[in-house]
């Protein structure tokens, strides 16, 4: 089982859009795929039309009141399951801070389902907190979408610095550019500069309204816009990720 965390300190950079589209592509290729929605916003859960079946489920998972396996739900798509989020995910940091080995919590929960899945995507909330420390430890890969703007790149550099200072293996960090706008010189300049860095995948996701329409259709791009440029971009990115992180 390979665990890929869609993560960024910064919010609204395309983590959830990538979680859904990449997980769908993974499932379509026959990999048994799970999305674990760790964000109290529950956006991945919304896109897949699934909600938690038990009250305060996220909190109960972390406090071992229910098994992780029992929180798994099937999506409408073959090979694609999800652990939905609810608002109780907001207590994750407090719960973890009371535990003995909080950084190992995500890894230990995932170890119980490792035989059932080939690929797990963790859709993380933005931020750097105790939950993220556990994600950094538990994930095989930390996949960061970055918008090529000054503040987004600053956030990327903050994360890199944090990881180095806190013994997170920076070898597991991979990045791709997200919401790229070709009309903006700054986007081109930042992309060209960061491509020198091997952390960044060559394929990127442009700013495209079809991605926003996922909210209207409540579905991955492949379902309602398979022939679109946006869907093609996620397919290309997925191929590059698979080659580098899965095979
Ligand atoms: N490539 C894109 N082009 C245009 N709009 C996009 C693109 N990617 C994401 N969006 C839109 O931007 C918004 C934020 O995207 P998304 O929810 O994927 O980001 P996020 O990083 O998961 O956000 P959060 O930090 O709140 O969890 C959504 O409305 C989404 O539809
Ligand atoms: Mg999100």
PDB file of C-alpha atoms and ligand atoms in Angstrom:
ATOM      1  CA  UNK A   1       0.000   0.000   0.000  1.00  0.00           C
ATOM      2  CA  UNK A   2       1.285   3.441  -0.949  1.00  0.00           C
ATOM      3  CA  UNK A   3       0.012   6.479   0.947  1.00  0.00           C
ATOM      4  CA  UNK A   4       0.004   9.869  -0.762  1.00  0.00           C
ATOM      5  CA  UNK A   5      -0.912  12.953   1.271  1.00  0.00           C
ATOM      6  CA  UNK A   6      -2.266  15.920  -0.653  1.00  0.00           C
ATOM      7  CA  UNK A   7      -0.913  18.643   1.550  1.00  0.00           C
ATOM      8  CA  UNK A   8      -0.068  22.321   1.734  1.00  0.00           C
ATOM      9  CA  UNK A   9       0.247  24.802   4.578  1.00  0.00           C
ATOM     10  CA  UNK A  10      -1.718  27.136   2.332  1.00  0.00           C
ATOM     11  CA  UNK A  11      -5.438  26.741   1.734  1.00  0.00           C
ATOM     12  CA  UNK A  12      -7.312  26.726  -1.555  1.00  0.00           C
ATOM     13  CA  UNK A  13      -4.439  25.521  -3.724  1.00  0.00           C
ATOM     14  CA  UNK A  14      -6.136  22.477  -5.303  1.00  0.00           C
ATOM     15  CA  UNK A  15      -5.467  19.686  -2.772  1.00  0.00           C
ATOM     16  CA  UNK A  16      -9.009  18.347  -2.828  1.00  0.00           C
ATOM     17  CA  UNK A  17      -9.461  18.682  -6.592  1.00  0.00           C
ATOM     18  CA  UNK A  18      -6.256  16.675  -7.012  1.00  0.00           C
ATOM     19  CA  UNK A  19      -7.239  14.085  -4.380  1.00  0.00           C
ATOM     20  CA  UNK A  20     -10.503  13.364  -6.177  1.00  0.00           C
ATOM     21  CA  UNK A  21      -9.218  13.355  -9.755  1.00  0.00           C
ATOM     22  CA  UNK A  22      -6.010  11.428  -9.038  1.00  0.00           C
ATOM     23  CA  UNK A  23      -7.802   8.902  -6.831  1.00  0.00           C
ATOM     24  CA  UNK A  24     -10.424   8.375  -9.521  1.00  0.00           C
ATOM     25  CA  UNK A  25      -7.703   7.747 -12.130  1.00  0.00           C
ATOM     26  CA  UNK A  26      -5.924   5.373  -9.781  1.00  0.00           C
ATOM     27  CA  UNK A  27      -9.166   3.414  -9.210  1.00  0.00           C
ATOM     28  CA  UNK A  28      -9.943   3.377 -12.927  1.00  0.00           C
ATOM     29  CA  UNK A  29      -6.609   1.704 -13.558  1.00  0.00           C
ATOM     30  CA  UNK A  30      -7.611  -1.065 -11.178  1.00  0.00           C
ATOM     31  CA  UNK A  31      -5.748   0.004  -8.046  1.00  0.00           C
ATOM     32  CA  UNK A  32      -7.843  -0.511  -4.928  1.00  0.00           C
ATOM     33  CA  UNK A  33      -7.981   3.119  -3.870  1.00  0.00           C
ATOM     34  CA  UNK A  34      -9.061   4.890  -0.698  1.00  0.00           C
ATOM     35  CA  UNK A  35      -9.439   8.598   0.021  1.00  0.00           C
ATOM     36  CA  UNK A  36      -9.264   9.511   3.686  1.00  0.00           C
ATOM     37  CA  UNK A  37     -10.834  12.948   4.062  1.00  0.00           C
ATOM     38  CA  UNK A  38      -9.053  14.529   7.029  1.00  0.00           C
ATOM     39  CA  UNK A  39     -10.481  18.011   6.537  1.00  0.00           C
ATOM     40  CA  UNK A  40     -13.495  19.177   8.591  1.00  0.00           C
ATOM     41  CA  UNK A  41     -14.637  21.048   5.465  1.00  0.00           C
ATOM     42  CA  UNK A  42     -15.413  17.581   4.063  1.00  0.00           C
ATOM     43  CA  UNK A  43     -14.900  18.639   0.450  1.00  0.00           C
ATOM     44  CA  UNK A  44     -13.710  15.241  -0.809  1.00  0.00           C
ATOM     45  CA  UNK A  45     -16.669  13.617   0.911  1.00  0.00           C
ATOM     46  CA  UNK A  46     -18.972  16.128  -0.804  1.00  0.00           C
ATOM     47  CA  UNK A  47     -17.479  15.492  -4.258  1.00  0.00           C
ATOM     48  CA  UNK A  48     -18.091  11.771  -3.822  1.00  0.00           C
ATOM     49  CA  UNK A  49     -21.570  12.279  -2.344  1.00  0.00           C
ATOM     50  CA  UNK A  50     -20.707  10.500   0.905  1.00  0.00           C
ATOM     51  CA  UNK A  51     -21.115  11.619   4.498  1.00  0.00           C
ATOM     52  CA  UNK A  52     -20.115  10.118   7.830  1.00  0.00           C
ATOM     53  CA  UNK A  53     -22.570   7.489   9.009  1.00  0.00           C
ATOM     54  CA  UNK A  54     -21.861   7.894  12.733  1.00  0.00           C
ATOM     55  CA  UNK A  55     -22.008  11.103  14.777  1.00  0.00           C
ATOM     56  CA  UNK A  56     -18.539  12.555  15.480  1.00  0.00           C
ATOM     57  CA  UNK A  57     -17.027   9.769  13.410  1.00  0.00           C
ATOM     58  CA  UNK A  58     -13.673  11.438  12.744  1.00  0.00           C
ATOM     59  CA  UNK A  59     -13.160  12.032  16.460  1.00  0.00           C
ATOM     60  CA  UNK A  60     -14.139   8.435  17.243  1.00  0.00           C
ATOM     61  CA  UNK A  61     -11.639   7.088  14.703  1.00  0.00           C
ATOM     62  CA  UNK A  62      -8.765   8.982  16.285  1.00  0.00           C
ATOM     63  CA  UNK A  63      -9.763   8.027  19.804  1.00  0.00           C
ATOM     64  CA  UNK A  64     -10.116   4.331  18.841  1.00  0.00           C
ATOM     65  CA  UNK A  65     -13.836   4.269  19.661  1.00  0.00           C
ATOM     66  CA  UNK A  66     -14.478   2.858  16.196  1.00  0.00           C
ATOM     67  CA  UNK A  67     -12.207   0.943  13.837  1.00  0.00           C
ATOM     68  CA  UNK A  68     -10.904   2.824  10.807  1.00  0.00           C
ATOM     69  CA  UNK A  69     -12.168  -0.033   8.652  1.00  0.00           C
ATOM     70  CA  UNK A  70     -15.727   0.479   9.889  1.00  0.00           C
ATOM     71  CA  UNK A  71     -15.696   4.097   8.700  1.00  0.00           C
ATOM     72  CA  UNK A  72     -14.893   3.144   5.095  1.00  0.00           C
ATOM     73  CA  UNK A  73     -17.672   3.685   2.565  1.00  0.00           C
ATOM     74  CA  UNK A  74     -17.893   2.763  -1.095  1.00  0.00           C
ATOM     75  CA  UNK A  75     -18.153   5.576  -3.607  1.00  0.00           C
ATOM     76  CA  UNK A  76     -20.219   5.240  -6.791  1.00  0.00           C
ATOM     77  CA  UNK A  77     -17.037   4.271  -8.628  1.00  0.00           C
ATOM     78  CA  UNK A  78     -15.432   0.874  -8.856  1.00  0.00           C
ATOM     79  CA  UNK A  79     -12.299   0.436  -6.705  1.00  0.00           C
ATOM     80  CA  UNK A  80     -12.771   3.826  -5.036  1.00  0.00           C
ATOM     81  CA  UNK A  81     -13.654   4.022  -1.332  1.00  0.00           C
ATOM     82  CA  UNK A  82     -13.649   6.936   1.076  1.00  0.00           C
ATOM     83  CA  UNK A  83     -13.433   7.637   4.770  1.00  0.00           C
ATOM     84  CA  UNK A  84     -15.577  10.753   4.952  1.00  0.00           C
ATOM     85  CA  UNK A  85     -14.899  13.719   7.205  1.00  0.00           C
ATOM     86  CA  UNK A  86     -17.253  15.504   9.521  1.00  0.00           C
ATOM     87  CA  UNK A  87     -16.891  18.590  11.698  1.00  0.00           C
ATOM     88  CA  UNK A  88     -15.428  16.524  14.525  1.00  0.00           C
ATOM     89  CA  UNK A  89     -12.204  16.354  12.462  1.00  0.00           C
ATOM     90  CA  UNK A  90     -11.554  19.820  13.885  1.00  0.00           C
ATOM     91  CA  UNK A  91     -10.690  18.180  17.221  1.00  0.00           C
ATOM     92  CA  UNK A  92      -7.882  16.121  15.681  1.00  0.00           C
ATOM     93  CA  UNK A  93      -5.057  18.214  17.104  1.00  0.00           C
ATOM     94  CA  UNK A  94      -6.429  18.217  20.635  1.00  0.00           C
ATOM     95  CA  UNK A  95      -7.015  14.466  20.528  1.00  0.00           C
ATOM     96  CA  UNK A  96      -3.539  13.801  19.184  1.00  0.00           C
ATOM     97  CA  UNK A  97      -1.887  16.061  21.752  1.00  0.00           C
ATOM     98  CA  UNK A  98      -3.270  13.820  24.527  1.00  0.00           C
ATOM     99  CA  UNK A  99      -1.830  10.658  22.985  1.00  0.00           C
ATOM    100  CA  UNK A 100       1.440   8.940  23.780  1.00  0.00           C
ATOM    101  CA  UNK A 101       2.887   8.784  20.278  1.00  0.00           C
ATOM    102  CA  UNK A 102       0.782  11.257  18.298  1.00  0.00           C
ATOM    103  CA  UNK A 103       3.092  11.338  15.282  1.00  0.00           C
ATOM    104  CA  UNK A 104       2.593   7.606  14.745  1.00  0.00           C
ATOM    105  CA  UNK A 105      -1.213   7.703  14.919  1.00  0.00           C
ATOM    106  CA  UNK A 106      -2.052   7.955  11.198  1.00  0.00           C
ATOM    107  CA  UNK A 107       0.515   5.277  10.333  1.00  0.00           C
ATOM    108  CA  UNK A 108      -0.804   2.914  12.999  1.00  0.00           C
ATOM    109  CA  UNK A 109      -4.431   3.383  11.895  1.00  0.00           C
ATOM    110  CA  UNK A 110      -3.487   2.814   8.253  1.00  0.00           C
ATOM    111  CA  UNK A 111      -1.518  -0.318   9.081  1.00  0.00           C
ATOM    112  CA  UNK A 112      -4.831  -2.019   9.920  1.00  0.00           C
ATOM    113  CA  UNK A 113      -6.110  -1.657   6.339  1.00  0.00           C
ATOM    114  CA  UNK A 114      -2.893  -2.018   4.375  1.00  0.00           C
ATOM    115  CA  UNK A 115      -3.867  -5.346   2.843  1.00  0.00           C
ATOM    116  CA  UNK A 116      -7.129  -3.944   1.467  1.00  0.00           C
ATOM    117  CA  UNK A 117      -5.772  -1.034  -0.562  1.00  0.00           C
ATOM    118  CA  UNK A 118      -3.064  -0.382  -3.120  1.00  0.00           C
ATOM    119  CA  UNK A 119      -3.145   3.399  -2.857  1.00  0.00           C
ATOM    120  CA  UNK A 120      -4.455   5.716  -0.127  1.00  0.00           C
ATOM    121  CA  UNK A 121      -4.864   9.437  -0.695  1.00  0.00           C
ATOM    122  CA  UNK A 122      -4.998  11.641   2.405  1.00  0.00           C
ATOM    123  CA  UNK A 123      -6.890  14.850   1.675  1.00  0.00           C
ATOM    124  CA  UNK A 124      -5.425  17.135   4.338  1.00  0.00           C
ATOM    125  CA  UNK A 125      -6.745  20.394   5.725  1.00  0.00           C
ATOM    126  CA  UNK A 126      -4.385  23.354   5.230  1.00  0.00           C
ATOM    127  CA  UNK A 127      -2.030  24.216   8.105  1.00  0.00           C
ATOM    128  CA  UNK A 128       0.851  22.812  10.121  1.00  0.00           C
ATOM    129  CA  UNK A 129      -0.371  21.114  13.268  1.00  0.00           C
ATOM    130  CA  UNK A 130      -0.132  17.888  15.257  1.00  0.00           C
ATOM    131  CA  UNK A 131      -2.383  16.231  12.679  1.00  0.00           C
ATOM    132  CA  UNK A 132       0.029  17.226   9.932  1.00  0.00           C
ATOM    133  CA  UNK A 133       2.988  15.859  11.899  1.00  0.00           C
ATOM    134  CA  UNK A 134       1.154  12.523  11.986  1.00  0.00           C
ATOM    135  CA  UNK A 135       0.416  12.793   8.261  1.00  0.00           C
ATOM    136  CA  UNK A 136       4.061  13.604   7.479  1.00  0.00           C
ATOM    137  CA  UNK A 137       5.140  10.507   9.378  1.00  0.00           C
ATOM    138  CA  UNK A 138       2.408   8.206   8.058  1.00  0.00           C
ATOM    139  CA  UNK A 139       2.509   9.135   4.370  1.00  0.00           C
ATOM    140  CA  UNK A 140       4.942   7.596   1.906  1.00  0.00           C
ATOM    141  CA  UNK A 141       4.657  10.737  -0.213  1.00  0.00           C
ATOM    142  CA  UNK A 142       3.708  14.307   0.605  1.00  0.00           C
ATOM    143  CA  UNK A 143       2.295  15.750  -2.596  1.00  0.00           C
ATOM    144  CA  UNK A 144       2.047  19.554  -2.567  1.00  0.00           C
ATOM    145  CA  UNK A 145       0.102  21.559  -5.125  1.00  0.00           C
ATOM    146  CA  UNK A 146       1.655  25.026  -5.418  1.00  0.00           C
ATOM    147  CA  UNK A 147       0.187  28.044  -7.184  1.00  0.00           C
ATOM    148  CA  UNK A 148       3.109  29.873  -8.848  1.00  0.00           C
ATOM    149  CA  UNK A 149       2.687  33.090  -6.856  1.00  0.00           C
ATOM    150  CA  UNK A 150       4.900  34.734  -4.264  1.00  0.00           C
ATOM    151  CA  UNK A 151       2.845  33.791  -1.190  1.00  0.00           C
ATOM    152  CA  UNK A 152       2.302  30.222  -2.314  1.00  0.00           C
ATOM    153  CA  UNK A 153       6.009  29.715  -2.902  1.00  0.00           C
ATOM    154  CA  UNK A 154       6.722  31.314   0.458  1.00  0.00           C
ATOM    155  CA  UNK A 155       4.412  28.754   2.033  1.00  0.00           C
ATOM    156  CA  UNK A 156       6.260  25.960   0.180  1.00  0.00           C
ATOM    157  CA  UNK A 157       9.574  27.238   1.557  1.00  0.00           C
ATOM    158  CA  UNK A 158       8.132  27.439   5.078  1.00  0.00           C
ATOM    159  CA  UNK A 159       7.049  23.796   4.829  1.00  0.00           C
ATOM    160  CA  UNK A 160      10.470  22.698   3.583  1.00  0.00           C
ATOM    161  CA  UNK A 161      12.131  24.554   6.450  1.00  0.00           C
ATOM    162  CA  UNK A 162       9.693  23.053   8.976  1.00  0.00           C
ATOM    163  CA  UNK A 163      10.305  19.532   7.675  1.00  0.00           C
ATOM    164  CA  UNK A 164      14.077  19.922   7.879  1.00  0.00           C
ATOM    165  CA  UNK A 165      13.849  21.269  11.439  1.00  0.00           C
ATOM    166  CA  UNK A 166      11.458  18.522  12.549  1.00  0.00           C
ATOM    167  CA  UNK A 167      13.104  15.421  11.104  1.00  0.00           C
ATOM    168  CA  UNK A 168      10.518  14.889   8.387  1.00  0.00           C
ATOM    169  CA  UNK A 169      12.100  13.015   5.491  1.00  0.00           C
ATOM    170  CA  UNK A 170      12.128  15.709   2.780  1.00  0.00           C
ATOM    171  CA  UNK A 171      12.805  12.941   0.234  1.00  0.00           C
ATOM    172  CA  UNK A 172       9.100  12.132   0.401  1.00  0.00           C
ATOM    173  CA  UNK A 173       8.025  15.633  -0.668  1.00  0.00           C
ATOM    174  CA  UNK A 174       6.882  16.036  -4.276  1.00  0.00           C
ATOM    175  CA  UNK A 175       5.224  19.093  -5.795  1.00  0.00           C
ATOM    176  CA  UNK A 176       3.226  20.152  -8.792  1.00  0.00           C
ATOM    177  CA  UNK A 177       2.071  23.543  -9.995  1.00  0.00           C
ATOM    178  CA  UNK A 178      -1.627  24.191  -9.661  1.00  0.00           C
ATOM    179  CA  UNK A 179      -4.011  26.851 -11.017  1.00  0.00           C
ATOM    180  CA  UNK A 180      -1.395  28.008 -13.500  1.00  0.00           C
ATOM    181  CA  UNK A 181      -2.477  31.067 -15.510  1.00  0.00           C
ATOM    182  CA  UNK A 182      -0.520  31.391 -18.759  1.00  0.00           C
ATOM    183  CA  UNK A 183      -1.432  35.062 -19.117  1.00  0.00           C
ATOM    184  CA  UNK A 184       0.634  35.896 -16.050  1.00  0.00           C
ATOM    185  CA  UNK A 185       4.357  36.497 -16.483  1.00  0.00           C
ATOM    186  CA  UNK A 186       4.926  35.835 -12.820  1.00  0.00           C
ATOM    187  CA  UNK A 187       3.532  32.309 -13.173  1.00  0.00           C
ATOM    188  CA  UNK A 188       5.965  31.575 -16.022  1.00  0.00           C
ATOM    189  CA  UNK A 189       8.918  33.042 -14.143  1.00  0.00           C
ATOM    190  CA  UNK A 190       8.230  31.110 -10.937  1.00  0.00           C
ATOM    191  CA  UNK A 191       7.587  27.858 -12.798  1.00  0.00           C
ATOM    192  CA  UNK A 192      10.821  28.159 -14.768  1.00  0.00           C
ATOM    193  CA  UNK A 193      12.801  28.849 -11.650  1.00  0.00           C
ATOM    194  CA  UNK A 194      11.309  25.947  -9.665  1.00  0.00           C
ATOM    195  CA  UNK A 195      11.545  23.411 -12.478  1.00  0.00           C
ATOM    196  CA  UNK A 196      15.280  23.459 -11.821  1.00  0.00           C
ATOM    197  CA  UNK A 197      14.299  21.843  -8.545  1.00  0.00           C
ATOM    198  CA  UNK A 198      13.705  18.113  -8.928  1.00  0.00           C
ATOM    199  CA  UNK A 199      10.864  18.259  -6.394  1.00  0.00           C
ATOM    200  CA  UNK A 200       8.457  19.550  -9.013  1.00  0.00           C
ATOM    201  CA  UNK A 201       6.679  17.331 -11.510  1.00  0.00           C
ATOM    202  CA  UNK A 202       6.831  18.554 -15.090  1.00  0.00           C
ATOM    203  CA  UNK A 203       3.084  18.213 -15.568  1.00  0.00           C
ATOM    204  CA  UNK A 204       0.926  20.872 -13.953  1.00  0.00           C
ATOM    205  CA  UNK A 205      -2.726  21.841 -13.608  1.00  0.00           C
ATOM    206  CA  UNK A 206      -3.746  25.099 -15.300  1.00  0.00           C
ATOM    207  CA  UNK A 207      -6.467  27.398 -14.006  1.00  0.00           C
ATOM    208  CA  UNK A 208      -9.519  25.967 -15.781  1.00  0.00           C
ATOM    209  CA  UNK A 209     -13.205  26.476 -15.096  1.00  0.00           C
ATOM    210  CA  UNK A 210     -13.947  22.772 -15.668  1.00  0.00           C
ATOM    211  CA  UNK A 211     -12.176  22.054 -12.378  1.00  0.00           C
ATOM    212  CA  UNK A 212     -14.552  24.418 -10.589  1.00  0.00           C
ATOM    213  CA  UNK A 213     -17.504  22.618 -12.173  1.00  0.00           C
ATOM    214  CA  UNK A 214     -16.653  19.533 -10.119  1.00  0.00           C
ATOM    215  CA  UNK A 215     -18.673  21.268  -7.402  1.00  0.00           C
ATOM    216  CA  UNK A 216     -21.731  21.475  -9.646  1.00  0.00           C
ATOM    217  CA  UNK A 217     -21.489  17.868 -10.838  1.00  0.00           C
ATOM    218  CA  UNK A 218     -20.206  16.532  -7.502  1.00  0.00           C
ATOM    219  CA  UNK A 219     -17.944  14.226  -9.445  1.00  0.00           C
ATOM    220  CA  UNK A 220     -14.394  13.773 -10.768  1.00  0.00           C
ATOM    221  CA  UNK A 221     -13.613  15.401 -14.126  1.00  0.00           C
ATOM    222  CA  UNK A 222     -13.510  12.034 -15.900  1.00  0.00           C
ATOM    223  CA  UNK A 223     -17.229  11.601 -15.198  1.00  0.00           C
ATOM    224  CA  UNK A 224     -18.591  14.813 -16.697  1.00  0.00           C
ATOM    225  CA  UNK A 225     -15.752  16.248 -18.797  1.00  0.00           C
ATOM    226  CA  UNK A 226     -13.504  13.347 -19.823  1.00  0.00           C
ATOM    227  CA  UNK A 227     -12.649  15.050 -23.127  1.00  0.00           C
ATOM    228  CA  UNK A 228     -11.655  18.354 -21.513  1.00  0.00           C
ATOM    229  CA  UNK A 229      -8.176  19.805 -21.307  1.00  0.00           C
ATOM    230  CA  UNK A 230      -8.496  19.777 -17.495  1.00  0.00           C
ATOM    231  CA  UNK A 231      -9.122  16.011 -17.457  1.00  0.00           C
ATOM    232  CA  UNK A 232      -6.150  15.512 -19.792  1.00  0.00           C
ATOM    233  CA  UNK A 233      -3.906  17.520 -17.447  1.00  0.00           C
ATOM    234  CA  UNK A 234      -4.826  15.340 -14.455  1.00  0.00           C
ATOM    235  CA  UNK A 235      -4.251  12.195 -16.546  1.00  0.00           C
ATOM    236  CA  UNK A 236      -0.773  13.437 -17.519  1.00  0.00           C
ATOM    237  CA  UNK A 237       0.035  14.392 -13.955  1.00  0.00           C
ATOM    238  CA  UNK A 238      -1.208  11.025 -12.675  1.00  0.00           C
ATOM    239  CA  UNK A 239       1.035   9.159 -15.154  1.00  0.00           C
ATOM    240  CA  UNK A 240       4.052  11.093 -13.923  1.00  0.00           C
ATOM    241  CA  UNK A 241       3.136  10.550 -10.249  1.00  0.00           C
ATOM    242  CA  UNK A 242       2.524   6.834 -10.798  1.00  0.00           C
ATOM    243  CA  UNK A 243       5.873   6.395 -12.497  1.00  0.00           C
ATOM    244  CA  UNK A 244       7.704   8.205  -9.732  1.00  0.00           C
ATOM    245  CA  UNK A 245       5.771   7.143  -6.629  1.00  0.00           C
ATOM    246  CA  UNK A 246       3.946   3.874  -7.320  1.00  0.00           C
ATOM    247  CA  UNK A 247       5.874   1.641  -9.723  1.00  0.00           C
TER     248      UNK A 247
HETATM  249  N1  LIG B   1      -7.021  24.105 -11.581  1.00  0.00           N
HETATM  250  C1  LIG B   1      -8.057  24.813 -11.135  1.00  0.00           C
HETATM  251  N2  LIG B   1      -8.639  25.740 -11.902  1.00  0.00           N
HETATM  252  C2  LIG B   1      -9.703  26.461 -11.464  1.00  0.00           C
HETATM  253  N3  LIG B   1     -10.244  26.317 -10.251  1.00  0.00           N
HETATM  254  C3  LIG B   1      -9.698  25.401  -9.425  1.00  0.00           C
HETATM  255  C4  LIG B   1      -8.578  24.601  -9.811  1.00  0.00           C
HETATM  256  N4  LIG B   1      -8.262  23.769  -8.774  1.00  0.00           N
HETATM  257  C5  LIG B   1      -9.142  24.033  -7.812  1.00  0.00           C
HETATM  258  N5  LIG B   1     -10.015  24.999  -8.170  1.00  0.00           N
HETATM  259  C6  LIG B   1     -11.088  25.596  -7.391  1.00  0.00           C
HETATM  260  O1  LIG B   1     -10.491  26.342  -6.341  1.00  0.00           O
HETATM  261  C7  LIG B   1     -11.157  26.094  -5.119  1.00  0.00           C
HETATM  262  C8  LIG B   1     -10.193  25.443  -4.124  1.00  0.00           C
HETATM  263  O2  LIG B   1      -9.809  24.174  -4.645  1.00  0.00           O
HETATM  264  P1  LIG B   1      -9.621  22.922  -3.680  1.00  0.00           P
HETATM  265  O3  LIG B   1     -10.800  22.798  -2.792  1.00  0.00           O
HETATM  266  O4  LIG B   1      -9.245  21.774  -4.512  1.00  0.00           O
HETATM  267  O5  LIG B   1      -8.369  23.453  -2.849  1.00  0.00           O
HETATM  268  P2  LIG B   1      -7.834  22.937  -1.439  1.00  0.00           P
HETATM  269  O6  LIG B   1      -6.378  23.186  -1.440  1.00  0.00           O
HETATM  270  O7  LIG B   1      -8.301  21.568  -1.199  1.00  0.00           O
HETATM  271  O8  LIG B   1      -8.584  23.936  -0.449  1.00  0.00           O
HETATM  272  P3  LIG B   1      -8.636  23.832   1.161  1.00  0.00           P
HETATM  273  O9  LIG B   1      -7.297  24.293   1.651  1.00  0.00           O
HETATM  274  O10 LIG B   1      -9.753  24.760   1.536  1.00  0.00           O
HETATM  275  O11 LIG B   1      -8.900  22.403   1.494  1.00  0.00           O
HETATM  276  C9  LIG B   1     -12.364  25.231  -5.431  1.00  0.00           C
HETATM  277  O12 LIG B   1     -13.462  26.068  -5.645  1.00  0.00           O
HETATM  278  C10 LIG B   1     -11.956  24.538  -6.720  1.00  0.00           C
HETATM  279  O13 LIG B   1     -13.072  24.229  -7.528  1.00  0.00           O
HETATM  280 MG1  LIG B   2      -9.360  20.750   0.435  1.00  0.00          MG
END
